[in-house]
Structure formats: C-alpha cells, structure tokens
Short mmCIF file of C-alpha atoms in Angstrom, two decimals:
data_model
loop_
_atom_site.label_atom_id
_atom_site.label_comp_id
_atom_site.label_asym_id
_atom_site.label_seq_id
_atom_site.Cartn_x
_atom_site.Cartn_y
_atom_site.Cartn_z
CA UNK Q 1 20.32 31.09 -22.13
CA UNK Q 2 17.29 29.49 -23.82
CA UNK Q 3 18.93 26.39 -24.71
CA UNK Q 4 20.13 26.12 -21.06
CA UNK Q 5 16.88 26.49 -20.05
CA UNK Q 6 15.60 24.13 -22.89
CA UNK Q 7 17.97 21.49 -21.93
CA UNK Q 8 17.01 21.90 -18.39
CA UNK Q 9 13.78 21.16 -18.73
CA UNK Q 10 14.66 18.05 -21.19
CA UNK Q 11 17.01 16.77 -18.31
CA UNK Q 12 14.72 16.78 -15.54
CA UNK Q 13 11.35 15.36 -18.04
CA UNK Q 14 14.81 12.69 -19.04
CA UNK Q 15 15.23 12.09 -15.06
CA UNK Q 16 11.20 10.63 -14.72
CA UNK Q 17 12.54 7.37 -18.11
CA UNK Q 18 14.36 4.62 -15.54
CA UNK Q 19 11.07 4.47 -13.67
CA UNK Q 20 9.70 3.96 -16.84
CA UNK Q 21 11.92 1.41 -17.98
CA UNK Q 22 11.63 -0.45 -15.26
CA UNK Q 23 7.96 -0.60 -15.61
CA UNK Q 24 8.30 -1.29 -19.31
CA UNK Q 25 10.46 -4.43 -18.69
CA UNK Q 26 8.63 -5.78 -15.42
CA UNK Q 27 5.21 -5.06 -16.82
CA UNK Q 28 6.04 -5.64 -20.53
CA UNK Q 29 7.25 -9.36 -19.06
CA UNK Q 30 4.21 -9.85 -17.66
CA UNK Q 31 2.14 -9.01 -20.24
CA UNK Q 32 4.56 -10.83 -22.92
CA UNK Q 33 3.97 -14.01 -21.38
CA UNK Q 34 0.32 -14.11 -20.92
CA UNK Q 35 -0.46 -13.32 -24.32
CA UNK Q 36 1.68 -16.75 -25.09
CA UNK Q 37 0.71 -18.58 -22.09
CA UNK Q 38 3.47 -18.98 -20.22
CA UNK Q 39 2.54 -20.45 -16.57
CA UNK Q 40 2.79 -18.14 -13.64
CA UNK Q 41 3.53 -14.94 -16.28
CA UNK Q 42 4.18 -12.60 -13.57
CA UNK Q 43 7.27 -14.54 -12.11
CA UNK Q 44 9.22 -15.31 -15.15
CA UNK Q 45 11.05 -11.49 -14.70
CA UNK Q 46 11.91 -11.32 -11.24
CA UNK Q 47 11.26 -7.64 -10.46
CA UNK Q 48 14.73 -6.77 -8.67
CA UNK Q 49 16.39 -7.75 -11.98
CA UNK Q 50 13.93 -5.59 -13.74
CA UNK Q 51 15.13 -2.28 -11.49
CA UNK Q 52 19.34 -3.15 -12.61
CA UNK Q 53 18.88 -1.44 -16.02
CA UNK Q 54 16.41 1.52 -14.41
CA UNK Q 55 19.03 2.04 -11.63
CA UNK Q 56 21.96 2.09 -14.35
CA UNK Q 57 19.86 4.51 -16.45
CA UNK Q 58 19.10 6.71 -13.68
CA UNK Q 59 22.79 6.65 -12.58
CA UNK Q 60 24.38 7.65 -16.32
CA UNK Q 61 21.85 10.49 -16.61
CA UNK Q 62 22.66 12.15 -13.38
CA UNK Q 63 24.05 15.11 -13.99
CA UNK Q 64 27.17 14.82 -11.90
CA UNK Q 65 30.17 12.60 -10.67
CA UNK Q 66 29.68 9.03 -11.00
CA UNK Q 67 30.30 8.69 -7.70
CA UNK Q 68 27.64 11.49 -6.72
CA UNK Q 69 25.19 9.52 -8.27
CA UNK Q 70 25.76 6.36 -6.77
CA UNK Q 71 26.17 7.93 -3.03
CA UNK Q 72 22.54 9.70 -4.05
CA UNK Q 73 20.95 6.10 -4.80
CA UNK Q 74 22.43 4.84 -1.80
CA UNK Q 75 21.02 7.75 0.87
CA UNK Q 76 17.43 7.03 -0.79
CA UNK Q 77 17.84 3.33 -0.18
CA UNK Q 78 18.57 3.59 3.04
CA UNK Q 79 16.05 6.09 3.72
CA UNK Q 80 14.87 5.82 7.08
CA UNK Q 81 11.56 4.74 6.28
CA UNK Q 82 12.94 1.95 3.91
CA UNK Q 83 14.85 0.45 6.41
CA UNK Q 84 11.70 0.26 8.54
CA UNK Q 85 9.82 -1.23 5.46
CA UNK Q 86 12.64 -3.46 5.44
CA UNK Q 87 12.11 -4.59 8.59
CA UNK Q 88 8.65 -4.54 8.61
CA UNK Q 89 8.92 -7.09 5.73
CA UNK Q 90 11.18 -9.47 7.57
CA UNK Q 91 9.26 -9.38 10.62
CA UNK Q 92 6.55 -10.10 8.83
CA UNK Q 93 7.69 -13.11 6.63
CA UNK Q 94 9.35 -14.48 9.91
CA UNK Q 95 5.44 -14.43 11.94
CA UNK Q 96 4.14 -15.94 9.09
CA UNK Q 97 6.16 -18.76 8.44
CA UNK Q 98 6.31 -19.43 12.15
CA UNK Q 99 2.79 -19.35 12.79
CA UNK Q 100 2.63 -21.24 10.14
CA UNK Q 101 4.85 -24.04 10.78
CA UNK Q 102 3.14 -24.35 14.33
CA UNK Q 103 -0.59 -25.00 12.85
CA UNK Q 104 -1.84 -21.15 13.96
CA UNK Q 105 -2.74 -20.45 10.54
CA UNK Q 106 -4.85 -23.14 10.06
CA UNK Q 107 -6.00 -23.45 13.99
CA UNK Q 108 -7.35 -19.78 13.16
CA UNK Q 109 -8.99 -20.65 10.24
CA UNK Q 110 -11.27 -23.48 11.40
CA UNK Q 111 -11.91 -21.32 14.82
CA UNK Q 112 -13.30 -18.81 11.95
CA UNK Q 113 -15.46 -21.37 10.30
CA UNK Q 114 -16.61 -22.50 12.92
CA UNK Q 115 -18.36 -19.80 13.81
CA UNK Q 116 -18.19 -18.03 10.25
CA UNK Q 117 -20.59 -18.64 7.47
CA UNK Q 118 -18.57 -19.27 4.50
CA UNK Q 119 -20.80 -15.92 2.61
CA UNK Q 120 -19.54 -13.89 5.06
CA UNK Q 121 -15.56 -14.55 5.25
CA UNK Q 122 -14.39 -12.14 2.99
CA UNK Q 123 -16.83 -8.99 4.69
CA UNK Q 124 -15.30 -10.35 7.95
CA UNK Q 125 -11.85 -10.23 6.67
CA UNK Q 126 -12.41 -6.48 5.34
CA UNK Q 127 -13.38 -5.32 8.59
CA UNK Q 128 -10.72 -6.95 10.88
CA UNK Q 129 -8.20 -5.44 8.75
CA UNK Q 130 -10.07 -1.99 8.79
CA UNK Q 131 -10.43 -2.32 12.37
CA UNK Q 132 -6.66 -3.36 12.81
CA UNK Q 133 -5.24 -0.72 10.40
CA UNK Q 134 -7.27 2.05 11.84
CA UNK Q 135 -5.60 1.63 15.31
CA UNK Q 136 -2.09 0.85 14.17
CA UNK Q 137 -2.05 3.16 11.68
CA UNK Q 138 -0.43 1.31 9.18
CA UNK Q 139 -1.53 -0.75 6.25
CA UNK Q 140 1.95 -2.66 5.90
CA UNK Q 141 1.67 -4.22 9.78
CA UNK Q 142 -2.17 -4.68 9.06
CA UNK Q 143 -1.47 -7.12 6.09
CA UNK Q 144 1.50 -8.64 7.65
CA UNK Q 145 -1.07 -10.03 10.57
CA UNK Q 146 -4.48 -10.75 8.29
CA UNK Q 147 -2.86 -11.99 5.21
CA UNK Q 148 -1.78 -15.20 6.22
CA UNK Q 149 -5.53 -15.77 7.98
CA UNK Q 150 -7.42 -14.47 4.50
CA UNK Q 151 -4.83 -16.93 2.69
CA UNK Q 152 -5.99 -20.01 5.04
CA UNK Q 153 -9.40 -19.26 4.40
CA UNK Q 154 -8.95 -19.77 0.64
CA UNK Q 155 -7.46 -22.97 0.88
CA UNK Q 156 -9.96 -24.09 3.62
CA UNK Q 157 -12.87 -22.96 0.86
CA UNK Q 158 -13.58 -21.89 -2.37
CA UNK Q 159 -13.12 -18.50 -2.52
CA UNK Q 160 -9.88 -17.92 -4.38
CA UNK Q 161 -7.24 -16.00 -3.01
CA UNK Q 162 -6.95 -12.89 -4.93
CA UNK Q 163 -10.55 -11.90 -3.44
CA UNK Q 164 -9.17 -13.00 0.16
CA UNK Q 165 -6.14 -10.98 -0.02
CA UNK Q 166 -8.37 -8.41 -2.00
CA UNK Q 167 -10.69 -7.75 0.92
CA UNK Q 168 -7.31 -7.78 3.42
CA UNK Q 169 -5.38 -5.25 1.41
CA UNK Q 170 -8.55 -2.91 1.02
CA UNK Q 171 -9.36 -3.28 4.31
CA UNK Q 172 -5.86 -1.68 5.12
CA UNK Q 173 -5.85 0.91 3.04
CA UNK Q 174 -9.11 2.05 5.05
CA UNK Q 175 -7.62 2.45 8.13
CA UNK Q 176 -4.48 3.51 6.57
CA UNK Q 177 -6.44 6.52 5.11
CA UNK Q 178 -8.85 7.49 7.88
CA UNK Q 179 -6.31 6.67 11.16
CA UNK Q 180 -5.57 9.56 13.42
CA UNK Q 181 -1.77 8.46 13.76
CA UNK Q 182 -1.42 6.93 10.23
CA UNK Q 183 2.16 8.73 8.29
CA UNK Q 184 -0.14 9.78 5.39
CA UNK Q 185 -2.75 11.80 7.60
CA UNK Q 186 -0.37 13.35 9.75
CA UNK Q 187 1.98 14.76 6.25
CA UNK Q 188 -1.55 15.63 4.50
CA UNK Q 189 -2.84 17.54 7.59
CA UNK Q 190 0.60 19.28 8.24
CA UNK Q 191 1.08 20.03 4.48
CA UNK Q 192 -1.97 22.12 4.29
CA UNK Q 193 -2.08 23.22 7.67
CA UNK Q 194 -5.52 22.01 9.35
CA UNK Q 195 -5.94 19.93 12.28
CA UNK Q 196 -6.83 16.36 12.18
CA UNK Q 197 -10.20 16.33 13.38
CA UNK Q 198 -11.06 18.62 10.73
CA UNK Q 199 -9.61 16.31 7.90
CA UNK Q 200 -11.11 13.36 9.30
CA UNK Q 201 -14.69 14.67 9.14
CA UNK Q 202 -14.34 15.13 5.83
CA UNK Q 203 -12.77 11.95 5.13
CA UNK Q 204 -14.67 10.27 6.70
CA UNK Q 205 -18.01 11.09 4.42
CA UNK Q 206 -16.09 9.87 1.44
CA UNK Q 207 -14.38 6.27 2.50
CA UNK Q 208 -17.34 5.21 5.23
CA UNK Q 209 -19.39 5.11 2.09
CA UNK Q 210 -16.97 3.93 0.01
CA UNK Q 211 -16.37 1.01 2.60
CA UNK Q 212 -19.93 0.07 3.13
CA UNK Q 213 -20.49 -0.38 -0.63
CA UNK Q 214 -17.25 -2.61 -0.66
CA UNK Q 215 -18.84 -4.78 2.58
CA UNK Q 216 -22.35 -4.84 0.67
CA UNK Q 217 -20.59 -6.36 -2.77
CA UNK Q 218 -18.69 -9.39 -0.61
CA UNK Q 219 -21.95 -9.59 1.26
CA UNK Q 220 -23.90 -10.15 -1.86
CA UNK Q 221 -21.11 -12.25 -4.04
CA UNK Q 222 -21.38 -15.85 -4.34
CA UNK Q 223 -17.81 -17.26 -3.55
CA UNK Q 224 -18.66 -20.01 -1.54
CA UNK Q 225 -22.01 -21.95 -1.69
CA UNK Q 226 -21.95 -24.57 1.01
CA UNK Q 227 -21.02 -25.30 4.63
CA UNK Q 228 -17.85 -25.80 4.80
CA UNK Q 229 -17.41 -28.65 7.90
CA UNK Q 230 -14.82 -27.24 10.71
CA UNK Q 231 -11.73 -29.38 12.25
CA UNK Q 232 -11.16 -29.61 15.46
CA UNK Q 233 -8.46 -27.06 16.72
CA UNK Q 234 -6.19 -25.88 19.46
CA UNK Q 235 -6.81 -22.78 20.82
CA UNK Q 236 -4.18 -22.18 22.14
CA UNK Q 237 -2.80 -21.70 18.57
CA UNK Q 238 -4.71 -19.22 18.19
CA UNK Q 239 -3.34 -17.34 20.68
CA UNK Q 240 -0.53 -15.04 18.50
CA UNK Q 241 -3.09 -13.95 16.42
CA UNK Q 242 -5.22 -12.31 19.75
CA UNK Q 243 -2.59 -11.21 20.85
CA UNK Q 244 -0.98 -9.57 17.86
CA UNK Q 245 -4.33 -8.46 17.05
CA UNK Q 246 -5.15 -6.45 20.94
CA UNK Q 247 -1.41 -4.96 20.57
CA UNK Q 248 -2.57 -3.41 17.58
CA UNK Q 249 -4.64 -1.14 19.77
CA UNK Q 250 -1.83 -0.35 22.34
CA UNK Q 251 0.13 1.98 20.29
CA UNK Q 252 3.15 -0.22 20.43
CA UNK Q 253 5.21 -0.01 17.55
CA UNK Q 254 4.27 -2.56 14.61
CA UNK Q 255 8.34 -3.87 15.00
CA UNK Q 256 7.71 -4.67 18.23
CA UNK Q 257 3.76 -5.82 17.79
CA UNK Q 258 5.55 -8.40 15.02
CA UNK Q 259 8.33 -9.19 17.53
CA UNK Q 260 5.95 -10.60 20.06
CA UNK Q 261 4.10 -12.25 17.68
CA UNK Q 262 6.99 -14.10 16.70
CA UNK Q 263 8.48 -14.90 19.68
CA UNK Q 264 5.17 -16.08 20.99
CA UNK Q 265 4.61 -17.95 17.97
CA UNK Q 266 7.64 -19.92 18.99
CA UNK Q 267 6.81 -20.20 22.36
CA UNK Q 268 3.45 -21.49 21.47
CA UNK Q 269 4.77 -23.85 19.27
CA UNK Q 270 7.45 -25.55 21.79
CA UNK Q 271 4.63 -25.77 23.76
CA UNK Q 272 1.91 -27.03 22.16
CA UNK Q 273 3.68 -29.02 19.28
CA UNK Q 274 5.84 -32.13 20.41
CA UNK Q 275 7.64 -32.75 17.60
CA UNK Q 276 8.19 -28.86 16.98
CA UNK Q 277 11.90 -28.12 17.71
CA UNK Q 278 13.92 -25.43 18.77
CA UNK Q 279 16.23 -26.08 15.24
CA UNK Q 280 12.32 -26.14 13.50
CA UNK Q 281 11.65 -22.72 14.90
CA UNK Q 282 15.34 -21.88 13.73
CA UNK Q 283 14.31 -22.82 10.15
CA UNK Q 284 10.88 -21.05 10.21
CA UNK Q 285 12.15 -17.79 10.95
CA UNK Q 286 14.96 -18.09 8.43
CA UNK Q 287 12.37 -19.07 5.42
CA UNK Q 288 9.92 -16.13 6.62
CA UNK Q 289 13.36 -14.11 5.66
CA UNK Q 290 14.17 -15.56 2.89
CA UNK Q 291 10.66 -15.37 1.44
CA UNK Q 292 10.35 -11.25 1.72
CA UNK Q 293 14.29 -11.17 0.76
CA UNK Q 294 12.61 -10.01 -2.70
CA UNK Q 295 10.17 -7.83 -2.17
CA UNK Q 296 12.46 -5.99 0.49
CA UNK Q 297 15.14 -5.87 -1.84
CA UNK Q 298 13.40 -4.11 -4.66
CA UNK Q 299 11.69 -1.40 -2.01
CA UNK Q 300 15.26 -0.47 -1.25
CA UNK Q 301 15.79 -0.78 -5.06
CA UNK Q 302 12.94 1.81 -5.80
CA UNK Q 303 13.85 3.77 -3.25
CA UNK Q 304 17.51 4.74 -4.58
CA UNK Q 305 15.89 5.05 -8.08
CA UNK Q 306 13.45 7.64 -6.93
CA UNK Q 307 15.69 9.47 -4.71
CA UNK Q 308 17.78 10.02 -7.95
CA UNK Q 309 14.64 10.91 -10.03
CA UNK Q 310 13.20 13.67 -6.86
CA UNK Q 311 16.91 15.27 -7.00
CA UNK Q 312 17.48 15.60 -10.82
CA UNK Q 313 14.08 17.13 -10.79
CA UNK Q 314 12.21 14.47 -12.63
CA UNK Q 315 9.13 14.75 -10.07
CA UNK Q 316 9.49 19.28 -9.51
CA UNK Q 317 9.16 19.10 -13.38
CA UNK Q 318 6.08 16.30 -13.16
CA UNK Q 319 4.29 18.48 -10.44
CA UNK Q 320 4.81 22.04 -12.77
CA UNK Q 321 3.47 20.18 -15.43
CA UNK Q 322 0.38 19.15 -13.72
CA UNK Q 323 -0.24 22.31 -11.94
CA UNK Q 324 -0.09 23.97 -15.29
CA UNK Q 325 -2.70 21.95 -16.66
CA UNK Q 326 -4.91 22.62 -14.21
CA UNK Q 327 -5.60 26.30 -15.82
CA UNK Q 328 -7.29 24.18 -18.67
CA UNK Q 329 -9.84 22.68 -16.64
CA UNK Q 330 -13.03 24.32 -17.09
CA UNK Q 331 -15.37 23.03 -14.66
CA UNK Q 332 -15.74 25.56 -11.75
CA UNK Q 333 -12.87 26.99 -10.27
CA UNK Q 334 -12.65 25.42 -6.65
CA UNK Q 335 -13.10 21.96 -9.01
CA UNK Q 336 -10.32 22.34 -11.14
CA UNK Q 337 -7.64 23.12 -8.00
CA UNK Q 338 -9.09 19.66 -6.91
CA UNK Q 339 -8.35 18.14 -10.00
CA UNK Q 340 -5.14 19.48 -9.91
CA UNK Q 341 -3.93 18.68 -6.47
CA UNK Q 342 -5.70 15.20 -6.99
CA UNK Q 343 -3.62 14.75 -10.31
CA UNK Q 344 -0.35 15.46 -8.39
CA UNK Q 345 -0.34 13.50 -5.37
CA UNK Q 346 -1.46 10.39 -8.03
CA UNK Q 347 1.12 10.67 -10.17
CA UNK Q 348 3.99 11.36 -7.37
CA UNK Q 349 2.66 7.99 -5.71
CA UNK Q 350 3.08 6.47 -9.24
CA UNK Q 351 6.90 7.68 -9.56
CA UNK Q 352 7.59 7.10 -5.94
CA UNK Q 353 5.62 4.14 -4.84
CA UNK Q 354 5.03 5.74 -0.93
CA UNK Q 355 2.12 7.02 -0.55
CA UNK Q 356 3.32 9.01 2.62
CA UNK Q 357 6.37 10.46 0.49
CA UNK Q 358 4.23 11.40 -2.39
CA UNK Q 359 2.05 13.99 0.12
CA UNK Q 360 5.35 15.60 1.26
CA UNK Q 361 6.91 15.69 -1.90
CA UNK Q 362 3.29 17.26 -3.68
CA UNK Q 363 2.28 18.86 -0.57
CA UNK Q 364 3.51 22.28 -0.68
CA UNK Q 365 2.76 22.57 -4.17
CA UNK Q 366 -0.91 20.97 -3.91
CA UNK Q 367 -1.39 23.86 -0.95
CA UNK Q 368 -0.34 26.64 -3.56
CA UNK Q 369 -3.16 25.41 -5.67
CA UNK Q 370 -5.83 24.72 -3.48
CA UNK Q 371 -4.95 28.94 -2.23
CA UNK Q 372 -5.01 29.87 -5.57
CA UNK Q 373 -8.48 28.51 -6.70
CA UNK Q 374 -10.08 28.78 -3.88
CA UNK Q 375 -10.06 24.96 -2.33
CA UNK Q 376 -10.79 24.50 1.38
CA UNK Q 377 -7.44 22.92 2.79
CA UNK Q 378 -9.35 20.39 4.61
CA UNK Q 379 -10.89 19.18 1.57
CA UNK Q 380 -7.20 19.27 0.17
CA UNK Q 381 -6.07 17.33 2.94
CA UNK Q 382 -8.64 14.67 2.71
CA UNK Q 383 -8.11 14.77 -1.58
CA UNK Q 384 -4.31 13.99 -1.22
CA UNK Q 385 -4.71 11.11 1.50
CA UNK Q 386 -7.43 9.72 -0.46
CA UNK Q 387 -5.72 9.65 -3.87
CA UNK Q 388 -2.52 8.55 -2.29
CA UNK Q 389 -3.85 5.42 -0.84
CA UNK Q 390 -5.84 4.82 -3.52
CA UNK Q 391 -2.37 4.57 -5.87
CA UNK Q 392 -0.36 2.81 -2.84
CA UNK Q 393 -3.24 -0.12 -2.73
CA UNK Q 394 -3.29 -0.13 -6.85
CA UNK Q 395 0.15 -0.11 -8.15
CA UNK Q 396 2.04 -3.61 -8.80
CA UNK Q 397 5.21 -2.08 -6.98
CA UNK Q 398 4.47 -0.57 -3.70
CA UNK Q 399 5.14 -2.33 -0.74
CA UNK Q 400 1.14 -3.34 -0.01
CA UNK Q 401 0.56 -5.76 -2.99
CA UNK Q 402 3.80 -7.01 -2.81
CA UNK Q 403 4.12 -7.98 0.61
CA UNK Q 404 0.45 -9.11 0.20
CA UNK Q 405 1.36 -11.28 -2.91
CA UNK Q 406 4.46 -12.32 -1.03
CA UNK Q 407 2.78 -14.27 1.58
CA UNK Q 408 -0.36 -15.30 -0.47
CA UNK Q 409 2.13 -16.42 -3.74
CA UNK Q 410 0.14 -14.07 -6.10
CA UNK Q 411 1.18 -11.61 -9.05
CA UNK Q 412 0.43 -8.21 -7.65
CA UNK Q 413 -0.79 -7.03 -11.25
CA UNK Q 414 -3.80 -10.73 -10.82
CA UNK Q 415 -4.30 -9.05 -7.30
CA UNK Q 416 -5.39 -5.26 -8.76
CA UNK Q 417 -8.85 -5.83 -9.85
CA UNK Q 418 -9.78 -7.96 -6.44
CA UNK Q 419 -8.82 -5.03 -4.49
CA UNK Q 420 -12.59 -3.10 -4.74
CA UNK Q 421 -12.41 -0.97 -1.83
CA UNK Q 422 -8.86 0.80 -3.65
CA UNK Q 423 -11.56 1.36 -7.11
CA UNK Q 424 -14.73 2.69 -5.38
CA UNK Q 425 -13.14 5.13 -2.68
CA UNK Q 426 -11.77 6.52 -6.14
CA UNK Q 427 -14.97 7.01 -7.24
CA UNK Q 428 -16.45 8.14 -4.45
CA UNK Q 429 -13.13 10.52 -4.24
CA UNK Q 430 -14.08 12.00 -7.90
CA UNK Q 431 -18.07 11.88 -7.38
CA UNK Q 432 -17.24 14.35 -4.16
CA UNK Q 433 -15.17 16.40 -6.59
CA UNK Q 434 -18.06 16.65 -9.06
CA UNK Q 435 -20.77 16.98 -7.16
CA UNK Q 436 -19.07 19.19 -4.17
CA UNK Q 437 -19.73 16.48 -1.48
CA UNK Q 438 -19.39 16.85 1.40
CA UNK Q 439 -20.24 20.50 1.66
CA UNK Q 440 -18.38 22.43 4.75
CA UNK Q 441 -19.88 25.06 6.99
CA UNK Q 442 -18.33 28.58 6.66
CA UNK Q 443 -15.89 28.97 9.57
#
C-alpha cells in the first residue's frame, strides 16, 4: 500500500514535467541564442513546435488508454474559453490589419500628437487601456484595440515599443483586475464567497496605488525629448477606433465589439480610400488571420497540455504541496494563510497560463486556508485576483504578451521588464501582506 501511495504521489509530481519541458526548450532557445547572438533570439524556436514534445510527454505519462489521453488533450483544447480566446485572437489580428491597411492606425496616431505631448504618450496609453479594460472587463479585447495605436506611436517617435506595448498591456491588466464583470473577479469573489463590492474596496487600495506609481514613472521618464511635428489626417479614419472604444462601455460582447470594428474598418476604408478595394479588404482580413494563426494555435496547444496535467493530478499535488508549506511560515498567522493562498494561485497561473482558471482551480483550496488561519475572505479574494493577473501579464506564454507581441512583432520574454504596472502591483500586493494594509472594519 505504501508504494502505491509512493508511486502516486511520483505520478502526479511526474504529470507537472511536459510543462516544464516545454518551457525548457522554448525558453532554453531563447536564451541559447542570445548568449551567441543570434538576431531576433526569441523567434528562432517557434513556440507551437516547442509544445509537440510537451504534448507527447504528457500523453505517454497518462495513466490510461492512449486513446483516453488524447480525447483528454482534445476536451481541454477546445475548452470553451479557448475557443473564445481563439476567436478573440482572430478578430483581433483581422481589426488590426484592416485598420491598418486603411491608414486608421496611423490617422490615430498623428490625431494623438497632435494634441499629445510626446512625454506624455505612454501615461496616456496606460490609462485608455485602464479605462477600456475596466468597462469591458477583459484584458485580451483591451490590447486587441490599444496595441496597434501604442505600436504607431513608437514608430511615429522615439519611444521604443516594448515601453508602448508595456504601458498597453499593464494598463489591461488594471482593469482586468479591478472590473466588476471581469472572469477573474467574478471566480475570486464566488470562490471565497463575498460580494463584489466588498472585494473591490479592498482591491482597490492596493492597484490605485500601484497604478498611480506606474503613471508617475512614464510621467517622469525621458523617452522622447522633442516635438514631434503632426501630419495632416483624416478623421474619419479615426472613426473605428471611437467607436470600438464607446462599445467598450456598452456591455456588448468583445466578439461582437471586434466585429464592428472590422466591418467598419472596411467600410471606412471603401469609403475614404480610392484605391482601397473590396479584394484589398479581402486580403487584410486574411493576413490579420494568418498573423495570430500562432499564437492561437499554441493557446489551444497549452490548453490540452494542462487539461492533461489538472486530471493526472499534477496541479492537486502542486496546491498540497504549497498549502503544506505554509505551516512553516512564521510570520503571524493571518500572514502566512496569505502567503499561502498567494503562493497557490501564482503557481497554478504558471502551470495553466489563465489567470481566470488558476482562481477556480486554487480557489477552494485557497478558501480552506484563509478559514484555517484566520484570513478575511475578502482579503483572499482580492490576494488571488491580484496575484493571478500579476502572473497572466508576466509570463512569456499566456495569451496577453503574446497577442501583445503578436501585433507589435516583439519577444514576449524583451516585453516582461517594460510591463511596470504587472512588477509594482506585486509589490504593493506583498507590502499589504507585510504590513496588514488595508486594514478592514470588524463586521
């Protein structure tokens, strides 16, 4: 019975190593051809073909019929909320290529400089997207709209594009984190059973800060030092990105907000653009496909592989681990169960790569700990939405930074460090563990 148990636990610890592997060669890629200087080191292993030998792995260790396996991969790629990501992505890549192909990006652009100072694009640019992503809801549908804009605005200036994309992506992981109808507050609030309002007010003392430091560093960064001289410009060009930008408010969902951006793109375009074809439009939509075929492909990818990892146990075994090591902690009781359920919504984010998935799949478990040492569960539910969209806007494979990298043509591991909002709401996050901040009022 021992060695049952024994090689139970080594099977499910064995079920966490194609994630791994697939990190090892992706990353290890990278990393390899940096050190020797190869150009563009990022793209020379195209991540898809890094996930073949994970998804293989994962599929020989399964404990059951070949066939089992596979069938398990494919239910977790075509998850539900993949195929939305999916769709999200190709929406996406087909309102940026056609808005691009029409002149909107760039029409935007100089309608920004025009009436931006060139010190104060990339604060702008973090607080659209905050503003955008708070009322959608979404992060993915935030950075599908802004990142083509924050990419313009590099070209049109100095400022290079990881800091542009930077500011967009942290920007969306703001309102991501703090929006009433975003996926992650909803599963933290209903895995530890308080009401939104309640979440959000603490929340909201740890990212507002956390965002106004972010605005004050791109406020006080030199990235561009002179006046950049605007074009002229059609307005009228402009005109998806309003209108894209006011749906965002409606409560529409982001497949259709992207829909009507496309379609008016094209509309627009036909319009405006003589020489802009019906057979143009055609090709624009197909490229924006073809350019998030990719990405897209390895979310569904990842998806299968941690689908196999959740049912041979890989993450229960992850998340017994951690909440076992949170009885070594000794630093105040109602501190350690933070640590802990921090520590297990961070690494489920890491092995799953969706930040909305790692709350559900931690959530019960975080809730167990948080009774047990004592933790308010609003401060629980703030802790794992935090954390998790701190992860999501940090890791090289989740869906953010690589549709963001997609349409800016950036490695997602050159983007990280850019992204400062991501860093300091983690500290912030870990200063209001410390130092008990904010402090709630007995019910």
């Amino acid at each position: 019975m021992t060695t049952d148990n024994s090689g139970l636990v080594q099977a499910r610890a064995l079920a966490l190593l194609p994630l791994i592997v697939f990190l090892a060669i992706f990353l290890g890629s990278g990393i390899y051809h940096s050190v020797i200087g190869t150009e563009f080191a990022f793209y020379q292993m195209k991540a898809p073909v890094a996930a073949i030998p994970a998804i293989i792995l994962a599929v020989l260790i399964y404990r059951g019929e070949l066939n089992q396996s596979i069938e398990t991969f494919l239910r977790g790629a075509s998850h539900p909320n993949l195929i939305l990501m999916f769709m999200v992505f190709m929406l996406a890549g087909a309102f940026a290529s056609t808005t691009s192909a029409i002149g909107s990006v760039d029409a935007t652009v100089q309608m920004g400089l025009s009436a931006i100072p060139p010190a104060f694009v990339l604060p702008m640019l973090f607080i659209i997207s905050a503003f955008i992503a708070t009322a959608m809801g979404t992060s993915m549908g935030t950075i599908a709209a802004c990142a083509p804009i924050a990419f313009g605005f590099s070209q049109a200036t100095d400022i290079a594009a990881v800091y542009a994309i930077g500011a967009v992506v942290g920007g969306a992981m703001f309102g991501d984190n703090l929006s009433m109808i975003s996926d992650t507050t909803i599963a933290a609030t209903t895995s530890q059973n308080v009401q939104l309002r309640d979440k959000f007010r603490v929340n909201v003392w740890i990212a507002v800060p956390a965002a106004l430091i972010t605005i004050a560093i791109y406020v006080f960064s030199i990235h561009q030092t002179e006046t950049i001289q605007s074009k002229d410009f059609n307005p009228w060009l402009v005109l998806p990105y309003v209108v894209v930008f006011f749906l965002a408010f409606s409560r529409l969902h982001v497949l259709a907000v992207l829909t009507v951006g496309v379609v008016l793109s094209g509309v627009m375009g036909l319009i405006t653009q003589p020489e802009f074809t019906v057979i143009q439009l055609n090709t624009a939509i197909y490229d924006g496909f073809v350019g998030m075929f990719e990405v897209a492909l390895l979310s569904m990818f990842l998806g299968g592989l941690s689908t196999i990892m959740q049912k041979e146990g890989g993450l229960d075994w992850l998340i017994q681990r951690i909440y076992s090591l949170t009885r070594l902690f000794k630093v105040g009781r109602e501190r350690a169960g933070e640590i802990g359920l921090s520590f297990l919504v961070v690494f489920s984010n890491i092995f799953v790569a969706n930040n909305t998935v790692a709350i559900i799949l931690s959530g019960d478990m975080a809730r167990e700990v948080a009774k047990e040492y004592g933790v308010d569960p609003k401060r629980a539910a703030a802790l794992l939405d935090i954390f998790s969209c701190v992860v999501q806007g940090l890791i090289p494979y989740g869906a953010q930074l690589l549709l963001a990298c997609s349409i800016a043509k950036l490695s997602p591991v050159e983007l990280i460090g850019s992204i400062y909002y991501c860093w300091i709401l983690a500290i912030f996050a870990i200063l209001a563990i410390a130092f008990r901040f904010p402090r709630l009022k007995s019910a």
